[in-house]
Amino acid sequence: MYFPTNYDEILSRMDQIDPIQYGSTRNYLDGAVTYLSPYISRGVISTKMVLDAVLAKGYSIAEMESFVKELAWRDYFQRLGQVRNLEKEIKFPQTEVEHHEIPLSVLNAQTGIQALDQAIQQLYTHGYMHNHLRMYTAAVVTNIGKAHWFLPSKWMYYHLLDGDFASNRCSWQWVCGANSNKKYVANQENINRFAGTQQHLTFLDRPYESLPPKKVPSELLETTDLVLETQLPIMENIQLDSTVPTFVYTYY
């Protein structure tokens, strides 16, 4: 997985966006996603720049509605984070919570769900996870494993190269029902369809009518707490030159 840091290459990637193809395939693991999220979340480019780039190609808002909605959701989450404390439930308390830790099998990428385990390994290696796999992971952790959303959301954010605090928090809360009126679940058939796997006989290989299960599957029973620390370099005797501009970084 390649994320260029040369600005011209980033602009070139933005110029290659096909919003129509994105809309019809974005939920598939091999779909036409943009891979622009690290640059948007770090302020290298903006959602407005992305929108202007596709509008300049002659696409109308109506024909690329799905693509525009995703840009709008990202901005909406930022605005929500300005007025709400996203470390607390946004709308509803999460129900059926059995613990405030994270399943050990998720942490170790050993859930037995092939697509999830591969996605978690990719997260550790490349700092990236496809958005649909992020939803699957959150659903397994919170709605199947009955973990509270807070610590697992911190775990995912910690490893993401494109980590967007507001989008991450709001999305986890949406999945577990704290930011929506129902919980999100996916069965093995759905995962196979969008991830391209052909797996069966897992704890998710059941009809939607039996999801989420009343009891936590054995694969998710063992849980653990974790401490997430960022090792920053030690800087001493920092000298500020008042004759040059000072850039104050913001992640959005």
mmCIF file of C-alpha atoms in Angstrom:
data_model
loop_
_atom_site.group_PDB
_atom_site.id
_atom_site.type_symbol
_atom_site.label_atom_id
_atom_site.label_comp_id
_atom_site.label_asym_id
_atom_site.label_seq_id
_atom_site.Cartn_x
_atom_site.Cartn_y
_atom_site.Cartn_z
ATOM 1 C CA MET A 1 0.000 0.000 0.000
ATOM 2 C CA TYR A 2 1.509 3.275 -1.151
ATOM 3 C CA PHE A 3 0.765 6.766 0.142
ATOM 4 C CA PRO A 4 2.970 9.304 -1.677
ATOM 5 C CA THR A 5 4.206 12.365 0.166
ATOM 6 C CA ASN A 6 5.124 14.361 -2.927
ATOM 7 C CA TYR A 7 2.475 17.055 -3.326
ATOM 8 C CA ASP A 8 2.250 16.705 -7.121
ATOM 9 C CA GLU A 9 1.621 12.970 -6.720
ATOM 10 C CA ILE A 10 -1.118 13.687 -4.196
ATOM 11 C CA LEU A 11 -2.787 16.125 -6.590
ATOM 12 C CA SER A 12 -2.444 13.539 -9.350
ATOM 13 C CA ARG A 13 -4.203 10.968 -7.170
ATOM 14 C CA MET A 14 -6.984 13.483 -6.553
ATOM 15 C CA ASP A 15 -7.263 14.093 -10.309
ATOM 16 C CA GLN A 16 -7.789 10.364 -10.921
ATOM 17 C CA ILE A 17 -10.983 10.167 -8.868
ATOM 18 C CA ASP A 18 -13.927 8.509 -10.622
ATOM 19 C CA PRO A 19 -16.896 9.528 -8.430
ATOM 20 C CA ILE A 20 -19.372 7.365 -10.340
ATOM 21 C CA GLN A 21 -17.276 4.227 -9.955
ATOM 22 C CA TYR A 22 -16.646 5.180 -6.343
ATOM 23 C CA GLY A 23 -20.367 5.336 -5.654
ATOM 24 C CA SER A 24 -21.066 1.876 -7.031
ATOM 25 C CA THR A 25 -18.022 0.039 -5.653
ATOM 26 C CA ARG A 26 -16.832 1.859 -2.516
ATOM 27 C CA ASN A 27 -18.139 -0.841 -0.152
ATOM 28 C CA TYR A 28 -16.049 -3.527 -1.837
ATOM 29 C CA LEU A 29 -12.555 -4.172 -0.587
ATOM 30 C CA ASP A 30 -11.235 -3.813 -4.146
ATOM 31 C CA GLY A 31 -13.547 -0.911 -4.983
ATOM 32 C CA ALA A 32 -12.600 2.437 -6.487
ATOM 33 C CA VAL A 33 -11.856 4.249 -3.233
ATOM 34 C CA THR A 34 -9.687 7.356 -3.392
ATOM 35 C CA TYR A 35 -7.028 6.664 -0.717
ATOM 36 C CA LEU A 36 -7.027 10.407 -0.016
ATOM 37 C CA SER A 37 -8.059 10.185 3.638
ATOM 38 C CA PRO A 38 -4.520 10.589 5.091
ATOM 39 C CA TYR A 39 -4.098 13.851 3.203
ATOM 40 C CA ILE A 40 -7.523 15.218 4.149
ATOM 41 C CA SER A 41 -7.164 14.318 7.817
ATOM 42 C CA ARG A 42 -3.718 15.937 7.949
ATOM 43 C CA GLY A 43 -4.776 19.119 6.149
ATOM 44 C CA VAL A 44 -2.650 18.554 3.037
ATOM 45 C CA ILE A 45 -5.783 18.836 0.913
ATOM 46 C CA SER A 46 -9.344 19.731 1.905
ATOM 47 C CA THR A 47 -12.745 18.244 1.199
ATOM 48 C CA LYS A 48 -13.529 21.403 -0.787
ATOM 49 C CA MET A 49 -10.455 20.870 -2.971
ATOM 50 C CA VAL A 50 -11.586 17.310 -3.659
ATOM 51 C CA LEU A 51 -15.127 18.412 -4.494
ATOM 52 C CA ASP A 52 -13.890 21.224 -6.744
ATOM 53 C CA ALA A 53 -11.605 18.783 -8.570
ATOM 54 C CA VAL A 54 -14.455 16.446 -9.535
ATOM 55 C CA LEU A 55 -16.847 19.291 -10.340
ATOM 56 C CA ALA A 56 -14.209 20.686 -12.705
ATOM 57 C CA LYS A 57 -14.429 17.434 -14.690
ATOM 58 C CA GLY A 58 -18.080 18.160 -15.446
ATOM 59 C CA TYR A 59 -19.777 15.812 -12.994
ATOM 60 C CA SER A 60 -22.983 17.077 -11.437
ATOM 61 C CA ILE A 61 -23.760 16.804 -7.734
ATOM 62 C CA ALA A 62 -26.754 14.588 -8.515
ATOM 63 C CA GLU A 63 -24.831 11.953 -10.482
ATOM 64 C CA MET A 64 -22.090 11.644 -7.854
ATOM 65 C CA GLU A 65 -24.347 11.920 -4.824
ATOM 66 C CA SER A 66 -22.742 9.001 -2.973
ATOM 67 C CA PHE A 67 -19.283 10.517 -3.302
ATOM 68 C CA VAL A 68 -20.428 13.957 -2.167
ATOM 69 C CA LYS A 69 -22.245 12.480 0.821
ATOM 70 C CA GLU A 70 -19.010 10.957 2.108
ATOM 71 C CA LEU A 71 -17.274 14.339 1.921
ATOM 72 C CA ALA A 72 -20.241 15.939 3.678
ATOM 73 C CA TRP A 73 -20.232 13.326 6.466
ATOM 74 C CA ARG A 74 -16.561 14.015 7.130
ATOM 75 C CA ASP A 75 -17.217 17.759 7.484
ATOM 76 C CA TYR A 76 -20.344 17.148 9.556
ATOM 77 C CA PHE A 77 -18.414 15.035 12.058
ATOM 78 C CA GLN A 78 -15.877 17.841 12.426
ATOM 79 C CA ARG A 79 -18.593 20.382 13.151
ATOM 80 C CA LEU A 80 -20.243 17.985 15.604
ATOM 81 C CA GLY A 81 -16.914 17.603 17.390
ATOM 82 C CA GLN A 82 -16.790 21.369 17.860
ATOM 83 C CA VAL A 83 -20.009 21.442 19.890
ATOM 84 C CA ARG A 84 -20.177 17.991 21.499
ATOM 85 C CA ASN A 85 -17.835 15.980 23.691
ATOM 86 C CA LEU A 86 -17.147 12.967 21.470
ATOM 87 C CA GLU A 87 -15.671 11.041 24.381
ATOM 88 C CA LYS A 88 -19.235 10.574 25.578
ATOM 89 C CA GLU A 89 -22.286 9.052 23.893
ATOM 90 C CA ILE A 90 -23.681 11.484 21.342
ATOM 91 C CA LYS A 91 -27.354 10.481 21.388
ATOM 92 C CA PHE A 92 -28.031 7.275 23.295
ATOM 93 C CA PRO A 93 -26.258 5.179 25.919
ATOM 94 C CA GLN A 94 -24.773 2.022 24.413
ATOM 95 C CA THR A 95 -26.829 -0.983 25.493
ATOM 96 C CA GLU A 96 -25.821 -4.570 26.345
ATOM 97 C CA VAL A 97 -22.310 -3.563 27.416
ATOM 98 C CA GLU A 98 -20.510 -6.325 29.311
ATOM 99 C CA HIS A 99 -17.068 -4.748 29.692
ATOM 100 C CA HIS A 100 -14.906 -1.723 28.848
ATOM 101 C CA GLU A 101 -11.959 -3.595 27.377
ATOM 102 C CA ILE A 102 -11.160 -5.035 23.939
ATOM 103 C CA PRO A 103 -11.356 -8.679 22.822
ATOM 104 C CA LEU A 104 -7.866 -10.176 22.790
ATOM 105 C CA SER A 105 -8.556 -11.969 19.519
ATOM 106 C CA VAL A 106 -9.242 -8.607 17.842
ATOM 107 C CA LEU A 107 -6.070 -7.124 19.257
ATOM 108 C CA ASN A 108 -4.083 -10.120 17.970
ATOM 109 C CA ALA A 109 -5.897 -10.337 14.611
ATOM 110 C CA GLN A 110 -7.095 -13.832 15.511
ATOM 111 C CA THR A 111 -10.889 -13.543 15.447
ATOM 112 C CA GLY A 112 -11.194 -16.355 12.929
ATOM 113 C CA ILE A 113 -12.955 -13.995 10.511
ATOM 114 C CA GLN A 114 -10.488 -14.014 7.634
ATOM 115 C CA ALA A 115 -11.306 -10.565 6.245
ATOM 116 C CA LEU A 116 -11.178 -8.925 9.680
ATOM 117 C CA ASP A 117 -7.903 -10.539 10.691
ATOM 118 C CA GLN A 118 -6.256 -9.531 7.424
ATOM 119 C CA ALA A 119 -7.596 -5.977 7.793
ATOM 120 C CA ILE A 120 -6.243 -5.678 11.348
ATOM 121 C CA GLN A 121 -2.834 -6.938 10.205
ATOM 122 C CA GLN A 122 -2.907 -4.342 7.432
ATOM 123 C CA LEU A 123 -3.804 -1.687 10.000
ATOM 124 C CA TYR A 124 -0.717 -2.600 12.036
ATOM 125 C CA THR A 125 1.542 -2.765 8.964
ATOM 126 C CA HIS A 126 0.319 0.151 6.860
ATOM 127 C CA GLY A 127 -1.839 2.251 9.186
ATOM 128 C CA TYR A 128 -4.844 1.848 6.910
ATOM 129 C CA MET A 129 -8.105 -0.098 6.937
ATOM 130 C CA HIS A 130 -10.855 0.013 4.318
ATOM 131 C CA ASN A 131 -13.877 1.891 5.668
ATOM 132 C CA HIS A 132 -16.225 -1.078 5.335
ATOM 133 C CA LEU A 133 -13.777 -3.242 7.286
ATOM 134 C CA ARG A 134 -13.659 -0.542 9.986
ATOM 135 C CA MET A 135 -17.431 -0.914 10.325
ATOM 136 C CA TYR A 136 -17.191 -4.712 10.429
ATOM 137 C CA THR A 137 -14.477 -4.527 13.087
ATOM 138 C CA ALA A 138 -16.436 -2.086 15.227
ATOM 139 C CA ALA A 139 -19.574 -4.211 14.905
ATOM 140 C CA VAL A 140 -17.764 -7.386 15.968
ATOM 141 C CA VAL A 141 -16.162 -5.649 18.943
ATOM 142 C CA THR A 142 -19.202 -3.788 20.254
ATOM 143 C CA ASN A 143 -22.339 -5.540 19.075
ATOM 144 C CA ILE A 144 -21.101 -9.131 18.904
ATOM 145 C CA GLY A 145 -18.400 -8.952 21.604
ATOM 146 C CA LYS A 146 -20.469 -6.523 23.724
ATOM 147 C CA ALA A 147 -17.534 -4.237 24.499
ATOM 148 C CA HIS A 148 -18.017 -0.559 25.210
ATOM 149 C CA TRP A 149 -16.974 1.476 22.166
ATOM 150 C CA PHE A 150 -14.558 3.906 23.864
ATOM 151 C CA LEU A 151 -11.332 1.919 24.336
ATOM 152 C CA PRO A 152 -11.568 0.022 21.016
ATOM 153 C CA SER A 153 -12.104 3.293 19.152
ATOM 154 C CA LYS A 154 -8.933 4.652 20.777
ATOM 155 C CA TRP A 155 -7.071 1.506 19.675
ATOM 156 C CA MET A 156 -8.101 1.942 16.045
ATOM 157 C CA TYR A 157 -7.393 5.680 16.028
ATOM 158 C CA TYR A 158 -3.941 5.056 17.526
ATOM 159 C CA HIS A 159 -2.910 2.884 14.570
ATOM 160 C CA LEU A 160 -4.556 4.798 11.716
ATOM 161 C CA LEU A 161 -2.375 6.772 9.344
ATOM 162 C CA ASP A 162 -5.471 8.755 8.379
ATOM 163 C CA GLY A 163 -6.748 8.934 11.951
ATOM 164 C CA ASP A 164 -9.516 11.537 12.089
ATOM 165 C CA PHE A 165 -10.634 11.968 15.686
ATOM 166 C CA ALA A 166 -14.195 13.092 14.979
ATOM 167 C CA SER A 167 -14.911 10.631 12.152
ATOM 168 C CA ASN A 168 -13.498 7.756 14.156
ATOM 169 C CA ARG A 169 -15.441 8.520 17.329
ATOM 170 C CA CYS A 170 -18.713 9.246 15.539
ATOM 171 C CA SER A 171 -18.436 6.140 13.370
ATOM 172 C CA TRP A 172 -17.825 3.808 16.316
ATOM 173 C CA GLN A 173 -20.789 5.357 18.100
ATOM 174 C CA TRP A 174 -22.946 4.961 14.984
ATOM 175 C CA VAL A 175 -22.076 1.261 14.760
ATOM 176 C CA CYS A 176 -22.854 0.507 18.423
ATOM 177 C CA GLY A 177 -26.105 2.505 18.470
ATOM 178 C CA ALA A 178 -24.893 5.464 20.529
ATOM 179 C CA ASN A 179 -25.133 7.788 17.513
ATOM 180 C CA SER A 180 -28.087 6.131 15.756
ATOM 181 C CA ASN A 181 -31.374 4.435 16.559
ATOM 182 C CA LYS A 182 -30.128 0.903 15.853
ATOM 183 C CA LYS A 183 -26.957 -1.168 15.967
ATOM 184 C CA TYR A 184 -25.036 -2.124 12.853
ATOM 185 C CA VAL A 185 -24.307 -5.799 12.284
ATOM 186 C CA ALA A 186 -23.026 -7.823 9.336
ATOM 187 C CA ASN A 187 -23.080 -11.578 8.856
ATOM 188 C CA GLN A 188 -20.478 -13.764 7.179
ATOM 189 C CA GLU A 189 -22.345 -13.747 3.873
ATOM 190 C CA ASN A 190 -22.173 -9.950 3.760
ATOM 191 C CA ILE A 191 -18.476 -9.948 4.605
ATOM 192 C CA ASN A 192 -17.775 -12.585 1.957
ATOM 193 C CA ARG A 193 -19.599 -10.528 -0.631
ATOM 194 C CA PHE A 194 -17.763 -7.270 -0.052
ATOM 195 C CA ALA A 195 -14.369 -8.605 1.036
ATOM 196 C CA GLY A 196 -14.097 -11.294 -1.628
ATOM 197 C CA THR A 197 -13.737 -14.156 0.866
ATOM 198 C CA GLN A 198 -15.498 -17.534 0.769
ATOM 199 C CA GLN A 199 -15.513 -18.353 4.447
ATOM 200 C CA HIS A 200 -18.144 -20.321 6.353
ATOM 201 C CA LEU A 201 -18.751 -21.854 9.790
ATOM 202 C CA THR A 202 -17.647 -18.740 11.696
ATOM 203 C CA PHE A 203 -19.487 -17.081 14.586
ATOM 204 C CA LEU A 204 -20.963 -14.682 12.025
ATOM 205 C CA ASP A 205 -22.162 -17.414 9.667
ATOM 206 C CA ARG A 206 -25.821 -17.039 10.626
ATOM 207 C CA PRO A 207 -28.917 -15.199 9.362
ATOM 208 C CA TYR A 208 -29.472 -11.583 10.336
ATOM 209 C CA GLU A 209 -32.464 -12.568 12.452
ATOM 210 C CA SER A 210 -30.067 -14.104 14.999
ATOM 211 C CA LEU A 211 -27.708 -11.122 15.136
ATOM 212 C CA PRO A 212 -26.497 -9.841 17.454
ATOM 213 C CA PRO A 213 -26.337 -13.076 19.472
ATOM 214 C CA LYS A 214 -27.497 -13.130 23.091
ATOM 215 C CA LYS A 215 -24.196 -14.606 24.242
ATOM 216 C CA VAL A 216 -20.708 -13.449 23.302
ATOM 217 C CA PRO A 217 -19.014 -15.992 20.991
ATOM 218 C CA SER A 218 -16.155 -17.904 22.610
ATOM 219 C CA GLU A 219 -13.701 -16.281 20.188
ATOM 220 C CA LEU A 220 -14.412 -12.873 21.756
ATOM 221 C CA LEU A 221 -14.708 -13.808 25.415
ATOM 222 C CA GLU A 222 -11.122 -13.131 26.495
ATOM 223 C CA THR A 223 -10.591 -9.404 26.834
ATOM 224 C CA THR A 224 -7.778 -7.088 27.821
ATOM 225 C CA ASP A 225 -7.086 -3.509 28.740
ATOM 226 C CA LEU A 226 -4.351 -1.639 26.925
ATOM 227 C CA VAL A 227 -2.238 1.458 27.354
ATOM 228 C CA LEU A 228 -1.595 3.425 24.179
ATOM 229 C CA GLU A 229 1.467 5.635 24.358
ATOM 230 C CA THR A 230 3.102 7.820 21.744
ATOM 231 C CA GLN A 231 6.859 8.105 22.115
ATOM 232 C CA LEU A 232 7.744 11.642 21.091
ATOM 233 C CA PRO A 233 11.354 12.664 20.435
ATOM 234 C CA ILE A 234 13.023 14.628 23.214
ATOM 235 C CA MET A 235 13.725 18.172 22.097
ATOM 236 C CA GLU A 236 15.881 20.515 24.084
ATOM 237 C CA ASN A 237 16.779 24.174 23.700
ATOM 238 C CA ILE A 238 14.201 24.908 21.014
ATOM 239 C CA GLN A 239 14.961 28.246 19.420
ATOM 240 C CA LEU A 240 12.162 30.143 17.713
ATOM 241 C CA ASP A 241 13.152 32.577 14.994
ATOM 242 C CA SER A 242 10.756 35.507 15.251
ATOM 243 C CA THR A 243 11.747 36.738 11.807
ATOM 244 C CA VAL A 244 10.099 33.815 9.981
ATOM 245 C CA PRO A 245 6.448 32.658 9.930
ATOM 246 C CA THR A 246 5.337 30.073 12.475
ATOM 247 C CA PHE A 247 3.069 27.299 11.251
ATOM 248 C CA VAL A 248 0.572 25.969 13.781
ATOM 249 C CA TYR A 249 -0.504 22.469 12.717
ATOM 250 C CA THR A 250 -4.067 21.222 12.955
ATOM 251 C CA TYR A 251 -5.083 17.724 11.888
ATOM 252 C CA TYR A 252 -8.134 19.031 9.976
#
